[in-house]
Amino acid sequence: MTRDPAEEDAEEKLDPFLPDNIDRRKFFQGAVGVFAGGLLAGCSGTNEGQEETQTSTETSQEGGEQTQSSSDDRIVKNVTFRTAWKANVNYSICRIAEGDGHWIESGITPPTVRDGNGSGDTMRRVGTGQEVFGMASITPQITGFSEDLDFKIVGTAKARTQFGLLYRKDRIDSPTGDGLQGKRIILGSALAEQQWPLYTTLADVPDDHEATFVSIETAPSNLAKGDSDAIFTSLNIHPTIIESLPDGIEFGIKPMYHLLPLYGYTLFVNEPWLNESDENLEYATRLLEGYSSAMKWVMLHPEETVEVMRQDVNPALQTGNKATQVEALKAGIAGTNLTEQTRENGLCSLDRDVLANSLEKQANLLGVDQASVETAADFRLQENAELATFTDEEFNEVTEKTQPWYDVFENNNPDFDQLNL
């Protein structure tokens, strides 16, 4: 069948814009329509991604060598910090830390922030010494530990897994157990396909349900027409999905975190570099402090953060709906990081029990050897860092600013299904 040249051109242009959790092998099976434009607008960064392998490798090789201490006790190092994907609101904290002075205030020269090409690629670059610092989904890190790659988890970037079930309340009575018997579930990404068996185990979902990959740009119309009953994907994408759905349909959301506390994204560092000198350890500790400080600012200023991302970091974001981007930030950053552990121990802090859960469940899911907490993480950084915390007044402010997503994550009633955007 002869394809429309305009369609082929659209696919070519969209490919570098796809978010981290989109499966490229299946994405273009669906129509590239208006929803895709709204969802994907501004997901890409600059053209650096085409040249990053050479550039970032050279930078990281220099990172352990070109170092000096400035007269004001600032540690100067030439290292990189690689995110999981392109510069969108889901990866705004490091951009705020870099551009708004949080890393400088923590006493270091900021690392050079690089856009990533997927969580697995970021993990592998750090684990093989091509990069020094990384921020990515914990799932591929589990595989990296089983392969004895050289990196250590040092903090959290998303203290809760952000996967969850968005379901039609007129078709599903409960998002767990027999409530999903015989139901048709859309799996909205490659990572969602990978995580769905864990959700079914934790939620005791009967085997007689149908779970099928559907590209995320066509999934909302599929759900709206009643061809499916629910979508399982990252909660930070839920606002974009909801925006595209017709009025009059009530939906509920069930975060997987309700079923078992699991980490979503972590901060990690190349282990040989970290142990090379006391100064490297001190630099990494201060970097964690600056990231924690930037996270607090983002959570208190979601609208301002989105404006910075749209105006100063990635102007392509301006083609998307700003209000939806704010909701995506609230769900993907504030909602995932405002936990009792982070409130007590500071933003970005690691909890040994949650990390142990994450290592065990993800290793079982992937069928690889489980790493111990001591093997996977280095707690020296958070023990010596002054991580950002909230006063009671600030905590109340941020919970109010991030509604309804704070309640979506925080309410642990297994039948919780109330969402009002």
Coordinates of C-alpha atoms in Angstrom, one line a residue:
M1 CA 0.0 0.0 0.0
T2 CA 1.4 3.4 -1.0
R3 CA 1.7 5.7 2.0
D4 CA 0.9 9.4 2.1
P5 CA 4.2 11.3 2.0
A6 CA 2.9 13.8 4.5
E7 CA 2.3 10.9 7.0
E8 CA 5.8 9.6 6.4
D9 CA 7.2 13.1 7.0
A10 CA 5.1 13.4 10.2
E11 CA 6.5 10.1 11.5
E12 CA 10.1 11.2 10.7
K13 CA 9.6 14.5 12.6
L14 CA 7.9 12.9 15.6
D15 CA 10.4 10.1 16.2
P16 CA 13.0 12.2 18.1
F17 CA 10.2 13.8 20.1
L18 CA 8.8 10.6 21.7
P19 CA 8.8 10.4 25.5
D20 CA 10.9 7.9 27.4
N21 CA 8.0 5.5 27.9
I22 CA 6.8 5.3 24.3
D23 CA 7.7 2.0 22.5
R24 CA 9.0 3.0 19.1
R25 CA 8.5 -0.5 17.7
K26 CA 4.8 0.0 18.1
F27 CA 4.2 3.7 18.2
F28 CA 3.6 4.3 14.5
Q29 CA 1.1 1.5 14.2
G30 CA -1.4 4.1 15.3
A31 CA -2.6 7.2 13.6
V32 CA -0.5 10.3 14.1
G33 CA -3.3 12.8 15.0
V34 CA -4.2 15.8 17.0
F35 CA -3.7 14.0 20.3
A36 CA -0.1 13.0 19.4
G37 CA 0.7 16.7 18.6
G38 CA -0.7 17.7 22.0
L39 CA 1.1 15.0 23.9
L40 CA 4.4 15.1 22.2
A41 CA 4.8 18.9 21.8
G42 CA 8.0 20.0 23.3
C43 CA 9.3 16.6 24.5
S44 CA 12.5 17.0 22.6
G45 CA 15.4 19.2 23.6
T46 CA 18.0 20.6 21.2
N47 CA 20.0 18.9 18.5
E48 CA 22.6 17.8 21.1
G49 CA 21.1 14.3 21.2
Q50 CA 22.5 13.5 17.8
E51 CA 26.0 14.2 19.0
E52 CA 25.8 13.3 22.6
T53 CA 27.7 10.0 22.6
Q54 CA 31.0 11.6 21.7
T55 CA 30.5 14.9 23.6
S56 CA 29.4 13.3 26.9
T57 CA 32.1 10.6 26.8
E58 CA 34.8 13.2 26.4
T59 CA 33.3 15.3 29.2
S60 CA 33.1 12.4 31.6
Q61 CA 36.6 11.3 30.9
E62 CA 37.7 14.8 31.9
G63 CA 35.5 14.8 34.9
G64 CA 37.8 13.1 37.3
E65 CA 40.9 15.0 36.1
Q66 CA 40.0 18.7 35.6
T67 CA 39.3 19.8 39.2
Q68 CA 40.3 22.5 41.5
S69 CA 39.0 24.3 44.6
S70 CA 38.1 27.9 44.2
S71 CA 38.8 30.6 46.8
D72 CA 35.2 30.5 48.1
D73 CA 35.5 26.7 48.8
R74 CA 33.5 25.9 45.7
I75 CA 34.4 22.5 44.2
V76 CA 35.1 22.9 40.5
K77 CA 34.7 19.8 38.3
N78 CA 33.9 19.2 34.7
V79 CA 31.3 16.4 34.8
T80 CA 27.9 15.7 33.2
F81 CA 24.5 14.8 34.5
R82 CA 22.4 12.8 32.1
T83 CA 18.6 12.7 32.4
A84 CA 16.5 9.8 31.1
W85 CA 15.0 11.8 28.2
K86 CA 14.5 15.1 26.5
A87 CA 13.9 18.4 28.2
N88 CA 10.2 18.3 29.2
V89 CA 8.5 19.1 32.5
N90 CA 9.1 15.6 33.8
Y91 CA 12.8 16.4 33.9
S92 CA 12.7 20.0 35.1
I93 CA 14.4 19.7 38.5
C94 CA 17.9 19.4 37.1
R95 CA 17.2 22.3 34.7
I96 CA 16.1 24.5 37.7
A97 CA 19.1 23.3 39.7
E98 CA 21.4 24.2 36.8
G99 CA 19.8 27.5 35.7
D100 CA 18.4 28.9 39.0
G101 CA 21.6 28.6 41.1
H102 CA 20.8 25.7 43.4
W103 CA 23.9 23.8 42.5
I104 CA 26.0 27.0 42.8
E105 CA 24.5 27.7 46.2
S106 CA 25.4 24.2 47.3
G107 CA 29.1 25.0 46.6
I108 CA 29.9 23.3 43.3
T109 CA 30.2 24.3 39.7
P110 CA 27.0 22.8 38.1
P111 CA 27.4 19.6 36.1
T112 CA 26.5 19.9 32.4
V113 CA 23.0 18.6 32.0
R114 CA 22.5 16.3 29.0
D115 CA 19.3 15.0 27.5
G116 CA 19.1 11.2 27.6
N117 CA 18.0 8.6 25.2
G118 CA 16.0 6.4 27.5
S119 CA 16.5 5.2 31.1
G120 CA 18.4 2.1 30.1
D121 CA 20.9 4.1 28.0
T122 CA 21.5 6.6 30.8
M123 CA 22.0 3.8 33.3
R124 CA 24.5 2.0 31.1
R125 CA 26.5 5.2 30.4
V126 CA 26.9 5.9 34.1
G127 CA 27.6 2.2 34.9
T128 CA 30.4 2.0 32.3
G129 CA 32.0 5.3 33.2
Q130 CA 30.9 7.3 30.1
E131 CA 29.0 9.6 32.4
V132 CA 29.3 10.5 36.1
F133 CA 25.8 11.3 37.2
G134 CA 22.4 10.0 36.0
M135 CA 18.7 10.2 36.7
A136 CA 16.4 7.5 35.3
S137 CA 13.8 4.8 36.0
I138 CA 14.9 2.3 38.6
T139 CA 13.7 -0.7 36.4
P140 CA 16.7 -0.9 34.1
Q141 CA 19.1 -0.3 37.0
I142 CA 18.0 -3.7 38.4
T143 CA 19.3 -5.3 35.3
G144 CA 22.5 -3.2 35.5
F145 CA 23.2 -4.5 39.0
S146 CA 22.8 -8.1 37.8
E147 CA 25.4 -7.3 35.1
D148 CA 27.8 -5.9 37.8
L149 CA 27.9 -2.4 36.2
D150 CA 29.7 0.2 38.3
F151 CA 27.2 2.6 39.7
K152 CA 25.5 3.4 43.0
I153 CA 22.1 4.8 43.8
V154 CA 22.5 7.9 46.0
G155 CA 19.0 9.5 46.1
T156 CA 15.5 9.5 44.7
A157 CA 14.2 11.6 41.8
K158 CA 10.7 10.0 42.1
A159 CA 10.2 8.5 45.5
R160 CA 7.1 6.7 44.2
T161 CA 6.6 4.6 41.2
Q162 CA 4.4 6.7 38.9
F163 CA 2.6 3.8 37.1
G164 CA -1.2 3.6 37.7
L165 CA -4.5 2.5 36.3
L166 CA -6.8 5.1 34.7
Y167 CA -10.2 3.5 34.5
R168 CA -13.8 4.2 33.5
K169 CA -15.9 4.2 36.7
D170 CA -19.0 3.2 34.7
R171 CA -17.3 0.0 33.5
I172 CA -15.1 -0.9 36.5
D173 CA -16.3 -1.1 40.1
S174 CA -12.9 -1.7 41.6
P175 CA -9.3 -1.3 40.1
T176 CA -8.2 -4.4 42.0
G177 CA -9.2 -8.1 42.3
D178 CA -12.4 -9.3 40.7
G179 CA -13.2 -5.7 39.7
L180 CA -10.9 -6.3 36.7
Q181 CA -12.3 -9.7 35.8
G182 CA -13.1 -9.9 32.1
K183 CA -12.0 -6.2 31.5
R184 CA -10.0 -4.9 28.6
I185 CA -6.9 -3.0 29.7
I186 CA -4.7 -0.8 27.5
L187 CA -0.9 -0.9 28.2
G188 CA 0.3 2.5 27.1
S189 CA 4.0 2.0 26.7
A190 CA 6.8 -0.6 26.6
L191 CA 7.5 0.0 30.3
A192 CA 3.8 -0.3 31.1
E193 CA 3.9 -3.8 29.4
Q194 CA 6.8 -4.6 31.6
Q195 CA 5.2 -3.4 34.8
W196 CA 1.6 -4.8 34.3
P197 CA 2.4 -8.3 35.6
L198 CA 3.6 -6.7 38.8
Y199 CA 0.4 -4.7 39.1
T200 CA -1.7 -7.9 38.5
T201 CA 0.2 -9.7 41.2
L202 CA 0.0 -7.0 43.8
A203 CA -3.7 -6.2 42.9
D204 CA -4.7 -9.9 42.7
V205 CA -6.1 -9.5 39.3
P206 CA -7.8 -12.6 37.8
D207 CA -6.2 -14.2 34.7
D208 CA -9.3 -13.7 32.6
H209 CA -8.7 -10.1 31.6
E210 CA -7.3 -8.8 28.4
A211 CA -4.2 -6.6 28.4
T212 CA -3.1 -5.2 25.1
F213 CA -0.5 -2.6 23.9
V214 CA -2.2 0.4 22.2
S215 CA -0.1 3.3 21.1
I216 CA -0.7 6.2 23.5
E217 CA -1.9 8.6 20.8
T218 CA -4.9 6.4 20.0
A219 CA -5.6 5.0 23.4
P220 CA -7.9 7.8 24.6
S221 CA -10.3 7.5 21.7
N222 CA -10.2 3.7 22.2
L223 CA -11.2 4.2 25.9
A224 CA -13.8 6.9 25.1
K225 CA -15.6 4.7 22.6
G226 CA -15.7 1.8 25.1
D227 CA -13.4 -0.4 23.1
S228 CA -11.4 -0.7 26.4
D229 CA -12.1 -0.2 30.1
A230 CA -8.8 1.3 31.4
I231 CA -5.3 2.5 30.5
F232 CA -2.2 1.4 32.5
T233 CA 0.6 3.9 32.1
S234 CA 2.6 6.6 33.9
L235 CA 0.5 9.0 35.9
N236 CA 2.3 12.0 34.6
I237 CA 0.7 11.2 31.2
H238 CA -2.8 10.9 32.7
P239 CA -3.5 14.6 32.5
T240 CA -2.9 14.6 28.8
I241 CA -5.1 11.6 28.3
I242 CA -7.9 13.1 30.4
E243 CA -7.7 16.3 28.4
S244 CA -8.4 14.5 25.2
L245 CA -11.4 12.6 26.5
P246 CA -15.1 13.7 26.1
D247 CA -17.0 15.3 28.9
G248 CA -19.5 13.2 30.9
I249 CA -17.4 10.2 31.6
E250 CA -16.2 9.7 35.2
F251 CA -12.7 8.2 35.7
G252 CA -10.8 6.9 38.6
I253 CA -7.0 6.4 39.2
K254 CA -5.3 3.7 41.1
P255 CA -1.5 4.3 41.6
M256 CA 0.5 1.1 41.8
Y257 CA 2.3 2.7 44.8
H258 CA -0.9 2.1 46.9
L259 CA -0.3 -1.7 46.5
L260 CA 3.4 -1.6 47.5
P261 CA 5.8 1.3 48.1
L262 CA 8.2 1.2 45.2
Y263 CA 10.7 3.8 43.9
G264 CA 10.1 5.2 40.4
Y265 CA 13.3 7.2 39.4
T266 CA 16.6 7.4 41.3
L267 CA 19.7 9.5 41.2
F268 CA 22.9 7.5 40.7
V269 CA 26.6 8.0 40.2
N270 CA 29.6 6.1 38.7
E271 CA 31.1 4.2 41.6
P272 CA 34.8 4.3 40.6
W273 CA 34.5 8.1 40.1
L274 CA 32.8 8.5 43.5
N275 CA 35.4 6.5 45.4
E276 CA 38.4 8.1 43.5
S277 CA 38.8 10.9 46.1
D278 CA 37.2 12.5 49.1
E279 CA 36.7 15.6 47.0
N280 CA 34.6 13.6 44.5
L281 CA 32.4 12.3 47.4
E282 CA 32.0 15.9 48.7
Y283 CA 31.1 17.1 45.2
A284 CA 28.5 14.4 44.8
T285 CA 27.1 15.2 48.3
R286 CA 26.7 18.9 47.4
L287 CA 25.1 18.0 44.1
L288 CA 22.5 15.9 45.9
E289 CA 21.9 18.9 48.2
G290 CA 21.4 21.2 45.2
Y291 CA 19.1 18.8 43.5
S292 CA 17.0 18.5 46.7
S293 CA 16.8 22.3 47.0
A294 CA 15.7 22.6 43.4
M295 CA 13.0 19.9 43.9
K296 CA 11.5 21.8 46.8
W297 CA 11.4 25.0 44.6
V298 CA 9.7 23.1 41.8
M299 CA 7.1 21.6 44.1
L300 CA 6.3 25.0 45.6
H301 CA 6.3 26.8 42.2
P302 CA 4.8 24.4 39.6
E303 CA 3.4 27.2 37.3
E304 CA 6.7 29.1 37.4
T305 CA 8.7 25.9 36.7
V306 CA 6.6 25.2 33.6
E307 CA 7.1 28.8 32.4
V308 CA 10.8 28.5 32.8
M309 CA 10.8 25.2 30.8
R310 CA 8.7 26.7 28.0
Q311 CA 10.6 30.0 27.8
D312 CA 14.2 29.3 28.7
V313 CA 14.9 25.6 28.4
N314 CA 12.8 24.1 25.5
P315 CA 10.6 26.6 23.5
A316 CA 9.0 23.7 21.7
L317 CA 7.0 23.1 24.8
Q318 CA 5.0 26.2 23.9
T319 CA 3.1 24.3 21.3
G320 CA 1.6 22.2 24.1
N321 CA -1.2 23.1 26.5
K322 CA 0.4 24.9 29.5
A323 CA -2.3 23.9 32.0
T324 CA -1.9 20.3 31.1
Q325 CA 1.9 20.5 31.4
V326 CA 1.4 22.0 34.9
E327 CA -0.8 19.0 35.8
A328 CA 1.8 16.6 34.4
L329 CA 4.5 18.2 36.5
K330 CA 2.3 18.0 39.6
A331 CA 1.6 14.3 39.0
G332 CA 5.1 13.4 37.9
I333 CA 7.2 15.3 40.4
A334 CA 5.2 16.7 43.3
G335 CA 2.9 13.7 43.6
T336 CA 5.7 11.1 43.4
N337 CA 8.0 12.9 45.9
L338 CA 5.7 14.1 48.7
T339 CA 5.9 11.1 50.9
E340 CA 6.2 10.7 54.7
Q341 CA 9.8 9.4 54.3
T342 CA 10.8 12.5 52.3
R343 CA 9.0 14.8 54.6
E344 CA 10.8 13.3 57.6
N345 CA 14.3 12.7 56.1
G346 CA 14.4 15.3 53.3
L347 CA 13.7 15.4 49.6
C348 CA 15.7 12.9 47.6
S349 CA 16.4 10.8 50.6
L350 CA 16.5 7.0 50.3
D351 CA 14.5 4.7 52.6
R352 CA 16.1 1.2 53.0
D353 CA 12.8 -0.6 53.2
V354 CA 11.3 1.0 50.1
L355 CA 14.6 0.4 48.2
A356 CA 14.6 -3.3 49.4
N357 CA 11.0 -3.7 48.1
S358 CA 12.0 -2.1 44.8
L359 CA 15.0 -4.3 44.3
E360 CA 13.2 -7.5 45.2
K361 CA 10.0 -7.0 43.2
Q362 CA 11.6 -5.6 40.1
A363 CA 14.3 -8.3 40.1
N364 CA 11.6 -11.0 40.3
L365 CA 9.7 -9.3 37.5
L366 CA 12.7 -9.1 35.3
G367 CA 14.0 -12.6 36.2
V368 CA 17.4 -11.4 37.3
D369 CA 19.5 -11.8 40.4
Q370 CA 18.5 -9.4 43.2
A371 CA 21.0 -6.9 44.4
S372 CA 21.2 -6.1 48.2
V373 CA 20.6 -2.7 49.5
E374 CA 24.2 -2.3 50.4
T375 CA 25.3 -3.4 46.9
A376 CA 22.9 -1.1 45.2
A377 CA 23.1 2.2 47.2
D378 CA 25.7 4.4 48.9
F379 CA 24.1 6.2 51.9
R380 CA 27.1 8.3 52.7
L381 CA 25.8 11.2 50.6
Q382 CA 22.4 11.6 52.3
E383 CA 24.0 11.0 55.7
N384 CA 26.3 14.0 55.2
A385 CA 24.0 16.2 53.0
E386 CA 21.6 18.9 54.2
L387 CA 18.5 17.8 52.2
A388 CA 15.6 20.2 51.7
T389 CA 12.6 19.9 54.0
F390 CA 9.3 21.6 54.4
T391 CA 8.0 23.6 57.3
D392 CA 4.5 22.8 58.3
E393 CA 3.3 25.9 56.5
E394 CA 5.2 25.0 53.3
F395 CA 4.0 21.4 53.4
N396 CA 0.4 22.6 53.6
E397 CA 1.1 25.0 50.7
V398 CA 2.6 22.3 48.5
T399 CA -0.2 19.8 49.2
E400 CA -2.7 22.4 48.2
K401 CA -0.8 23.4 45.1
T402 CA -0.5 19.8 43.9
Q403 CA -4.1 18.8 44.3
P404 CA -5.7 16.5 43.2
W405 CA -2.4 14.5 42.7
Y406 CA -1.4 14.6 46.3
D407 CA -4.6 12.9 47.3
V408 CA -4.4 10.5 44.4
F409 CA -1.1 9.2 45.8
E410 CA -1.7 9.7 49.5
N411 CA -5.1 8.1 50.0
N412 CA -4.4 4.4 50.6
N413 CA -8.0 3.2 50.6
P414 CA -7.9 0.3 48.2
D415 CA -11.2 1.4 46.6
F416 CA -10.0 5.0 46.2
D417 CA -11.3 6.3 42.8
Q418 CA -12.0 10.0 43.2
L419 CA -10.4 12.4 40.7
N420 CA -11.5 15.9 40.0
L421 CA -9.3 17.9 37.6

